Amino acid sequence: MPSTRREFLSRSAMAATAGLVLSQAATADSSANVATPNFGNAKKPVIITRHTNLPTVGQAYQMLLDGGDTLDAALHICKGQEDDPNDDTVGLGGLPNEEGVVELDACCMHGPSRRAGSVAAVRNIKNVCMVARTVMQRTGHVMLAGEGAERFAVAEGFPRENLLTDRSRKIWLLWKETMSNEDWWGPGLDSPEWKPPAELARNVAPRNPQPDDVPQIQAQAKRLYAMAADIGIAPADRQHAVRRVLFPSTGTIHASAVNTKGEISGATTTSGLEWKIPGRVGDSPIIGAGCYTDQDVGSAGATGSGEENIKVAGAHTIVELMRQGMSPREAGLATLRRIARNYNSDMSKLRYVDMEYYILRRDGEYAGVSLWSSAAGDGRKFLVHDGTQRMEPFVALYQGTYVEWPIVPKLK
Ligand code: GLY
């Protein structure tokens, strides 16, 4: 027992100091638990992304060689696609929601500063990946959504513009005219009440379509071609338009970049699922789903079924599995298996799921993994630049072609 008040205060002060020291030790100890793992030393810089027809990947690589920031390089690729009216999966010309309004999602993570920014369901602003970076740099928030995000972008000097190009408007019109009750309203794929669309079950079995089904699909496509001509879709665009109507996509751009110093960043941008319910937010702006970067480990991003990816926090899961020692490829496949687990590996459901991950470790090791080996018969590839720009095949969890969902809408 302290004999005097002074002694009591002095002992209390010592105890408090000891407590502080202990709490600092605890902090140091807990940060030691997430210590930087040791990796090899693969070739760097490296960029991985979805295939693009623009020169932006080569330019971004040069930015890295010139000592540029890794997030600037990743955003250069994303912004290029947002500016391109011919990419109807992002930015200007992105395919709209069911009401014909383009709504964009994007996020970014900067490894060296361990910061993130994100915007969701933004209308009328083209370069949402840059708005995500502005949220990161100029606010105390990480994510802004909807009207507030739009107003923030305008306040920061981003121009308001109409994102629905004539081309995308006409593809939307084609979809509207062919729309049946097989849209995004009603139980989702993960609901016990969900039923495979009867047409699809009969017509577009992914591995063994019945020969009898082909004429019916062809007849539907033929009618769509005629309707596309009526709507005024240019002949060169008709095949693309019919395909977009038959197989709504979740095209997206993700780019991850690492420089020679091992600094790493990632960014993702998208117009999201075509013909979605207004306000729907996919995985792309969700930090940890559509994109995740940890300077100690690496970066990952996703394209494909946003709803499925959100449920496994895909990009974060991959980075954490790499932290625990898995290679980029193993971590990606393990995360795809979690998506499969959510459906008890039920192929009658998983065949409707499209998922790709782009994975880059801090040391320059990388992988692209996909749930299915092909889409609509095409082998799936991703783009790598490590001094040589090339396409490489995804490593697939399942061999075969996934079936886009919802299926071919019935003609009115
Ligand atoms: N992966 C893009 C989306 O689902 O919106």
Coordinates of C-alpha atoms and ligand atoms in Angstrom, one line a residue:
M1 CA 0.0 0.0 0.0
P2 CA 1.4 3.5 -0.8
S3 CA 2.2 5.3 2.5
T4 CA 1.8 8.8 1.1
R5 CA -0.3 10.6 -1.5
R6 CA 2.9 11.5 -3.3
E7 CA 4.1 7.9 -3.3
F8 CA 0.6 6.8 -4.5
L9 CA 0.7 9.3 -7.4
S10 CA 4.2 8.4 -8.3
R11 CA 3.3 4.7 -8.4
S12 CA 0.2 5.4 -10.4
A13 CA 2.3 7.4 -12.9
M14 CA 4.7 4.5 -13.1
A15 CA 1.9 2.1 -13.6
A16 CA 0.4 4.3 -16.3
T17 CA 3.8 4.6 -18.0
A18 CA 4.2 0.8 -17.8
G19 CA 0.7 0.5 -19.3
L20 CA 1.6 2.8 -22.1
V21 CA 4.8 0.8 -22.7
L22 CA 2.8 -2.4 -22.6
S23 CA 0.3 -1.1 -25.0
Q24 CA 3.0 0.1 -27.4
A25 CA 4.6 -3.4 -27.1
A26 CA 1.2 -4.9 -27.9
T27 CA 1.0 -2.6 -30.9
A28 CA 4.5 -3.5 -32.1
D29 CA 3.7 -7.2 -31.5
S30 CA 0.4 -7.1 -33.5
S31 CA 2.1 -5.3 -36.4
A32 CA 4.8 -8.0 -36.3
N33 CA 2.0 -10.5 -36.9
V34 CA 1.4 -8.9 -40.3
A35 CA 5.1 -8.5 -41.1
T36 CA 6.1 -8.3 -44.7
P37 CA 6.4 -11.8 -46.2
N38 CA 9.5 -12.7 -48.1
F39 CA 9.0 -13.4 -51.8
G40 CA 11.3 -14.1 -54.7
N41 CA 12.5 -11.5 -57.1
A42 CA 10.7 -11.9 -60.4
K43 CA 11.1 -9.5 -63.3
K44 CA 9.8 -6.0 -62.7
P45 CA 8.1 -3.6 -63.6
V46 CA 4.9 -5.7 -64.4
I47 CA 1.4 -4.6 -65.4
I48 CA -1.5 -7.0 -65.7
T49 CA -4.9 -6.1 -67.0
R50 CA -7.8 -7.1 -69.3
H51 CA -7.1 -7.0 -73.0
T52 CA -7.4 -3.5 -74.5
N53 CA -6.9 -2.4 -78.0
L54 CA -5.5 1.0 -76.9
P55 CA -1.8 1.9 -76.6
T56 CA -2.3 2.8 -72.9
V57 CA -0.6 -0.4 -71.5
G58 CA 2.7 0.4 -73.3
Q59 CA 2.4 4.0 -72.2
A60 CA 1.8 2.9 -68.6
Y61 CA 4.8 0.6 -68.7
Q62 CA 6.9 3.5 -69.9
M63 CA 5.6 5.6 -67.0
L64 CA 6.9 3.0 -64.7
L65 CA 10.3 2.8 -66.4
D66 CA 10.5 6.6 -66.1
G67 CA 10.0 6.4 -62.3
G68 CA 6.3 7.2 -62.4
D69 CA 3.8 6.2 -59.7
T70 CA 2.3 2.7 -59.9
L71 CA -1.3 4.0 -59.3
D72 CA -0.8 6.7 -62.0
A73 CA 0.2 3.8 -64.4
A74 CA -2.8 1.7 -63.5
L75 CA -5.2 4.6 -63.8
H76 CA -3.8 5.6 -67.1
I77 CA -5.0 2.2 -68.5
C78 CA -8.4 2.5 -66.8
K79 CA -8.9 6.1 -67.9
G80 CA -8.0 5.2 -71.5
Q81 CA -10.8 2.7 -71.6
E82 CA -13.3 5.1 -70.0
D83 CA -12.5 7.7 -72.7
D84 CA -13.0 5.1 -75.5
P85 CA -16.6 5.1 -76.7
N86 CA -16.0 1.7 -78.4
D87 CA -15.5 0.0 -75.0
D88 CA -19.1 -0.5 -73.9
T89 CA -18.2 -1.9 -70.5
V90 CA -16.7 1.2 -68.9
G91 CA -17.0 5.0 -69.0
L92 CA -18.3 6.8 -72.1
G93 CA -20.5 4.5 -74.1
G94 CA -20.8 2.0 -71.2
L95 CA -24.0 0.0 -71.6
P96 CA -26.7 1.5 -69.3
N97 CA -29.1 0.2 -66.6
E98 CA -32.6 -1.0 -67.4
E99 CA -33.8 2.6 -67.7
G100 CA -31.1 3.6 -70.3
V101 CA -29.0 5.5 -67.8
V102 CA -25.2 4.8 -67.6
E103 CA -24.1 4.3 -64.0
L104 CA -20.4 3.8 -63.3
D105 CA -18.4 2.2 -60.4
A106 CA -14.6 2.5 -59.8
C107 CA -12.0 2.2 -57.0
C108 CA -8.3 2.4 -56.6
M109 CA -5.7 1.5 -53.9
H110 CA -2.2 3.0 -53.6
G111 CA 0.2 0.5 -52.1
P112 CA 3.0 2.8 -51.0
S113 CA 0.7 5.2 -49.1
R114 CA -1.8 2.5 -48.1
R115 CA -4.7 4.6 -49.1
A116 CA -7.9 3.8 -51.1
G117 CA -10.7 5.7 -52.9
S118 CA -13.9 4.6 -54.5
V119 CA -17.1 5.8 -56.1
A120 CA -20.3 3.8 -56.9
A121 CA -23.4 4.3 -59.1
V122 CA -22.2 7.6 -60.5
R123 CA -24.1 9.2 -63.4
N124 CA -22.9 11.8 -66.0
I125 CA -19.2 11.6 -65.1
K126 CA -16.9 9.7 -67.5
N127 CA -13.6 9.3 -65.6
V128 CA -14.8 7.7 -62.4
C129 CA -11.5 6.0 -61.8
M130 CA -10.0 9.5 -61.5
V131 CA -12.8 10.6 -59.2
A132 CA -12.0 7.6 -57.0
R133 CA -8.4 8.8 -56.7
T134 CA -9.7 12.3 -55.9
V135 CA -11.8 10.9 -53.1
M136 CA -8.7 9.2 -51.8
Q137 CA -6.5 12.3 -52.1
R138 CA -8.9 15.1 -51.2
T139 CA -11.4 13.8 -48.7
G140 CA -11.4 12.0 -45.3
H141 CA -13.6 9.3 -46.8
V142 CA -13.0 6.2 -48.8
M143 CA -16.2 5.8 -50.8
L144 CA -18.8 8.2 -52.2
A145 CA -21.9 7.0 -54.0
G146 CA -24.7 8.2 -56.3
E147 CA -25.7 11.8 -56.5
G148 CA -23.3 12.9 -53.8
A149 CA -20.4 11.3 -55.7
E150 CA -21.5 13.1 -58.9
R151 CA -21.7 16.5 -57.1
F152 CA -18.3 15.9 -55.5
A153 CA -16.9 15.2 -59.0
V154 CA -18.3 18.3 -60.4
A155 CA -17.0 20.4 -57.5
E156 CA -13.6 18.9 -58.2
G157 CA -13.8 20.0 -61.8
F158 CA -14.9 16.8 -63.6
P159 CA -17.2 17.8 -66.4
R160 CA -20.8 16.5 -66.5
E161 CA -21.5 14.8 -69.8
N162 CA -24.0 12.4 -71.4
L163 CA -22.3 9.0 -71.3
L164 CA -24.9 7.2 -73.4
T165 CA -23.5 7.2 -76.9
D166 CA -25.8 6.6 -79.9
R167 CA -24.3 3.2 -80.3
S168 CA -25.0 2.1 -76.7
R169 CA -28.5 3.7 -76.8
K170 CA -29.4 1.6 -79.8
I171 CA -28.1 -1.6 -78.2
W172 CA -30.2 -0.7 -75.1
L173 CA -33.2 -0.1 -77.3
L174 CA -32.7 -3.5 -78.9
W175 CA -32.6 -5.1 -75.5
K176 CA -35.8 -3.2 -74.4
E177 CA -37.6 -4.4 -77.5
T178 CA -36.7 -8.0 -76.9
M179 CA -37.1 -7.9 -73.1
S180 CA -39.3 -10.5 -71.5
N181 CA -39.9 -11.2 -67.8
E182 CA -36.4 -12.8 -67.7
D183 CA -34.6 -9.7 -66.4
W184 CA -32.9 -9.0 -63.1
W185 CA -36.1 -8.7 -61.0
G186 CA -36.9 -11.7 -58.9
P187 CA -34.9 -14.3 -57.0
G188 CA -31.1 -14.3 -57.7
L189 CA -28.9 -17.2 -58.5
D190 CA -28.2 -17.8 -54.8
S191 CA -31.9 -18.0 -53.9
P192 CA -33.5 -21.4 -53.2
E193 CA -36.4 -20.0 -55.4
W194 CA -34.2 -19.5 -58.4
K195 CA -34.9 -21.7 -61.4
P196 CA -32.7 -22.0 -64.4
P197 CA -34.4 -20.2 -67.3
A198 CA -36.2 -23.0 -69.2
E199 CA -35.0 -21.8 -72.5
L200 CA -31.4 -21.9 -71.4
A201 CA -31.6 -25.3 -69.8
R202 CA -32.9 -26.6 -73.1
N203 CA -31.0 -24.6 -75.5
V204 CA -27.6 -23.6 -74.3
A205 CA -26.1 -26.4 -72.2
P206 CA -22.5 -25.3 -72.0
R207 CA -20.7 -28.5 -72.6
N208 CA -23.1 -30.6 -74.7
P209 CA -25.7 -28.4 -76.5
Q210 CA -28.3 -30.6 -78.1
P211 CA -28.2 -30.3 -81.9
D212 CA -32.0 -29.7 -81.9
D213 CA -31.5 -26.5 -80.0
V214 CA -29.3 -24.8 -82.5
P215 CA -31.9 -23.8 -85.1
Q216 CA -34.0 -22.2 -82.4
I217 CA -31.1 -20.1 -81.2
Q218 CA -30.3 -19.2 -84.7
A219 CA -33.9 -18.2 -85.4
Q220 CA -33.8 -15.9 -82.3
A221 CA -30.6 -14.3 -83.4
K222 CA -31.9 -13.8 -86.9
R223 CA -34.9 -11.9 -85.6
L224 CA -32.6 -9.8 -83.4
Y225 CA -30.5 -8.9 -86.5
A226 CA -33.7 -7.8 -88.3
M227 CA -34.7 -5.7 -85.3
A228 CA -31.2 -4.2 -85.0
A229 CA -31.5 -3.1 -88.7
D230 CA -34.9 -1.5 -87.9
I231 CA -33.5 0.4 -85.0
G232 CA -30.7 1.7 -87.2
I233 CA -27.8 -0.1 -85.7
A234 CA -24.9 0.0 -88.3
P235 CA -24.3 -3.3 -90.1
A236 CA -20.8 -3.5 -88.7
D237 CA -22.2 -3.2 -85.2
R238 CA -25.1 -5.7 -85.5
Q239 CA -23.3 -8.8 -84.5
H240 CA -21.9 -7.1 -81.4
A241 CA -25.4 -5.7 -80.5
V242 CA -27.1 -9.0 -80.8
R243 CA -24.5 -10.7 -78.7
R244 CA -24.8 -8.0 -76.0
V245 CA -28.5 -8.6 -75.9
L246 CA -28.3 -12.4 -75.9
F247 CA -25.4 -12.4 -73.4
P248 CA -25.4 -9.4 -71.1
S249 CA -21.8 -9.0 -69.8
T250 CA -20.1 -7.5 -66.8
G251 CA -17.1 -6.3 -68.7
T252 CA -14.8 -4.2 -66.5
I253 CA -11.2 -3.0 -66.6
H254 CA -8.8 -3.9 -63.7
A255 CA -5.1 -2.9 -63.8
S256 CA -2.4 -3.7 -61.3
A257 CA 1.1 -2.4 -61.6
V258 CA 4.4 -2.9 -59.7
N259 CA 7.6 -1.0 -60.3
T260 CA 11.2 -2.0 -60.0
K261 CA 11.2 -0.9 -56.3
G262 CA 8.3 -3.2 -55.6
E263 CA 5.8 -0.4 -55.1
I264 CA 2.4 -1.7 -56.1
S265 CA -1.1 -0.3 -56.8
G266 CA -4.4 -1.3 -58.5
A267 CA -7.5 0.2 -60.0
T268 CA -10.8 -1.0 -61.3
T269 CA -13.5 0.7 -63.4
T270 CA -16.8 -0.5 -64.9
S271 CA -20.2 0.4 -66.2
G272 CA -21.3 -2.8 -64.4
L273 CA -23.9 -5.3 -65.3
E274 CA -25.8 -4.3 -68.4
W275 CA -29.5 -3.6 -67.9
K276 CA -29.1 -3.7 -64.1
I277 CA -31.7 -2.3 -61.7
P278 CA -30.8 1.4 -61.2
G279 CA -28.7 1.8 -58.1
R280 CA -27.2 -1.7 -58.3
V281 CA -23.6 -1.6 -57.2
G282 CA -21.3 -4.4 -58.3
D283 CA -17.9 -5.5 -56.9
S284 CA -15.8 -3.0 -58.8
P285 CA -16.0 -0.1 -56.3
I286 CA -15.9 -2.4 -53.3
I287 CA -12.4 -2.3 -51.7
G288 CA -11.5 -5.9 -51.1
A289 CA -13.8 -7.3 -53.8
G290 CA -13.2 -5.6 -57.2
C291 CA -9.7 -4.5 -56.1
Y292 CA -7.4 -4.8 -53.2
T293 CA -3.7 -3.9 -52.8
D294 CA -1.4 -4.4 -49.8
Q295 CA 2.1 -3.0 -50.2
D296 CA 3.4 -5.9 -48.1
V297 CA 2.0 -8.5 -50.3
G298 CA 0.5 -7.6 -53.7
S299 CA -2.6 -6.5 -55.6
A300 CA -5.6 -8.3 -57.1
G301 CA -8.6 -7.3 -59.1
A302 CA -11.6 -8.8 -60.7
T303 CA -13.9 -8.9 -63.7
G304 CA -17.0 -11.0 -64.0
S305 CA -20.0 -11.7 -61.7
G306 CA -19.9 -8.8 -59.2
E307 CA -22.5 -10.4 -56.9
E308 CA -20.5 -13.6 -56.6
N309 CA -17.2 -11.8 -56.0
I310 CA -18.6 -9.5 -53.3
K311 CA -19.6 -12.6 -51.3
V312 CA -16.1 -14.0 -51.2
A313 CA -14.4 -10.6 -50.9
G314 CA -12.3 -11.9 -53.8
A315 CA -9.5 -9.5 -54.2
H316 CA -8.8 -9.3 -50.4
T317 CA -9.1 -13.1 -50.0
I318 CA -6.4 -13.5 -52.7
V319 CA -4.0 -11.0 -51.2
E320 CA -4.4 -12.6 -47.7
L321 CA -3.8 -16.1 -49.1
M322 CA -0.7 -14.9 -50.8
R323 CA 0.4 -13.3 -47.5
Q324 CA 0.0 -16.8 -46.0
G325 CA 2.4 -18.3 -48.6
M326 CA 0.2 -19.3 -51.6
S327 CA 1.4 -18.4 -55.1
P328 CA -0.7 -15.9 -57.1
R329 CA -2.1 -18.8 -59.0
E330 CA -2.9 -21.0 -55.9
A331 CA -4.5 -18.0 -54.2
G332 CA -6.7 -17.2 -57.2
L333 CA -7.8 -20.8 -57.6
A334 CA -8.5 -21.1 -53.9
T335 CA -10.7 -18.0 -54.1
L336 CA -12.6 -19.4 -57.1
R337 CA -13.2 -22.5 -55.1
R338 CA -14.9 -20.4 -52.4
I339 CA -17.3 -19.2 -55.1
A340 CA -17.9 -22.8 -56.0
R341 CA -18.4 -23.7 -52.3
N342 CA -21.1 -21.1 -52.1
Y343 CA -23.1 -23.2 -54.5
N344 CA -21.8 -26.6 -53.1
S345 CA -20.1 -27.0 -56.5
D346 CA -23.5 -27.3 -58.1
M347 CA -22.6 -27.1 -61.8
S348 CA -26.2 -26.4 -62.7
K349 CA -25.7 -23.0 -61.1
L350 CA -22.0 -22.4 -61.5
R351 CA -22.3 -22.6 -65.2
Y352 CA -24.0 -19.2 -65.0
V353 CA -21.1 -17.6 -63.2
D354 CA -18.3 -15.7 -65.0
M355 CA -15.3 -14.7 -62.9
E356 CA -11.7 -13.7 -63.6
Y357 CA -9.0 -12.5 -61.2
Y358 CA -5.8 -10.6 -62.1
I359 CA -3.2 -11.1 -59.5
L360 CA 0.2 -9.5 -59.1
R361 CA 2.6 -10.1 -56.2
R362 CA 4.9 -7.4 -54.9
D363 CA 7.9 -9.3 -56.2
G364 CA 6.5 -9.3 -59.8
E365 CA 5.0 -12.9 -59.8
Y366 CA 1.6 -12.8 -61.4
A367 CA -1.4 -15.0 -62.5
G368 CA -4.7 -14.7 -64.2
V369 CA -7.3 -17.2 -63.1
S370 CA -10.8 -17.8 -64.3
L371 CA -13.7 -19.9 -63.2
W372 CA -14.3 -21.2 -66.8
S373 CA -11.7 -21.8 -69.5
S374 CA -13.8 -20.2 -72.2
A375 CA -16.6 -17.8 -72.9
A376 CA -18.9 -18.2 -75.9
G377 CA -16.3 -20.6 -77.2
D378 CA -13.3 -18.2 -77.0
G379 CA -10.3 -19.2 -74.9
R380 CA -9.9 -16.6 -72.1
K381 CA -6.7 -14.5 -71.9
F382 CA -5.4 -11.6 -70.0
L383 CA -2.7 -9.0 -70.8
V384 CA 0.7 -8.9 -69.3
H385 CA 3.5 -6.3 -69.8
D386 CA 6.8 -7.0 -68.2
G387 CA 9.0 -5.5 -70.9
T388 CA 7.1 -7.5 -73.5
Q389 CA 3.4 -7.0 -74.0
R390 CA 1.5 -10.2 -74.6
M391 CA -1.7 -12.1 -73.9
E392 CA -1.5 -15.1 -71.7
P393 CA -4.3 -17.7 -71.0
F394 CA -6.1 -17.7 -67.7
V395 CA -5.6 -20.7 -65.5
A396 CA -9.2 -22.1 -65.3
L397 CA -10.8 -23.9 -62.4
Y398 CA -13.2 -25.6 -64.7
Q399 CA -12.8 -26.6 -68.4
G400 CA -15.7 -25.4 -70.4
T401 CA -17.8 -22.4 -71.4
Y402 CA -19.9 -20.6 -68.9
V403 CA -23.4 -19.6 -69.8
E404 CA -24.3 -15.9 -69.5
W405 CA -27.4 -15.3 -67.4
P406 CA -30.1 -14.2 -67.8
I407 CA -30.5 -16.1 -71.0
V408 CA -31.7 -15.1 -74.4
P409 CA -34.7 -12.9 -73.8
K410 CA -38.0 -14.0 -75.5
L411 CA -39.0 -11.8 -78.3
K412 CA -42.2 -10.0 -77.8
Ligands
GLY1 N1 -17.7 -7.0 -62.2 C1 -18.4 -5.9 -62.6 C2 -19.8 -5.9 -62.1 O1 -20.3 -6.9 -61.7 O2 -20.4 -4.8 -62.0

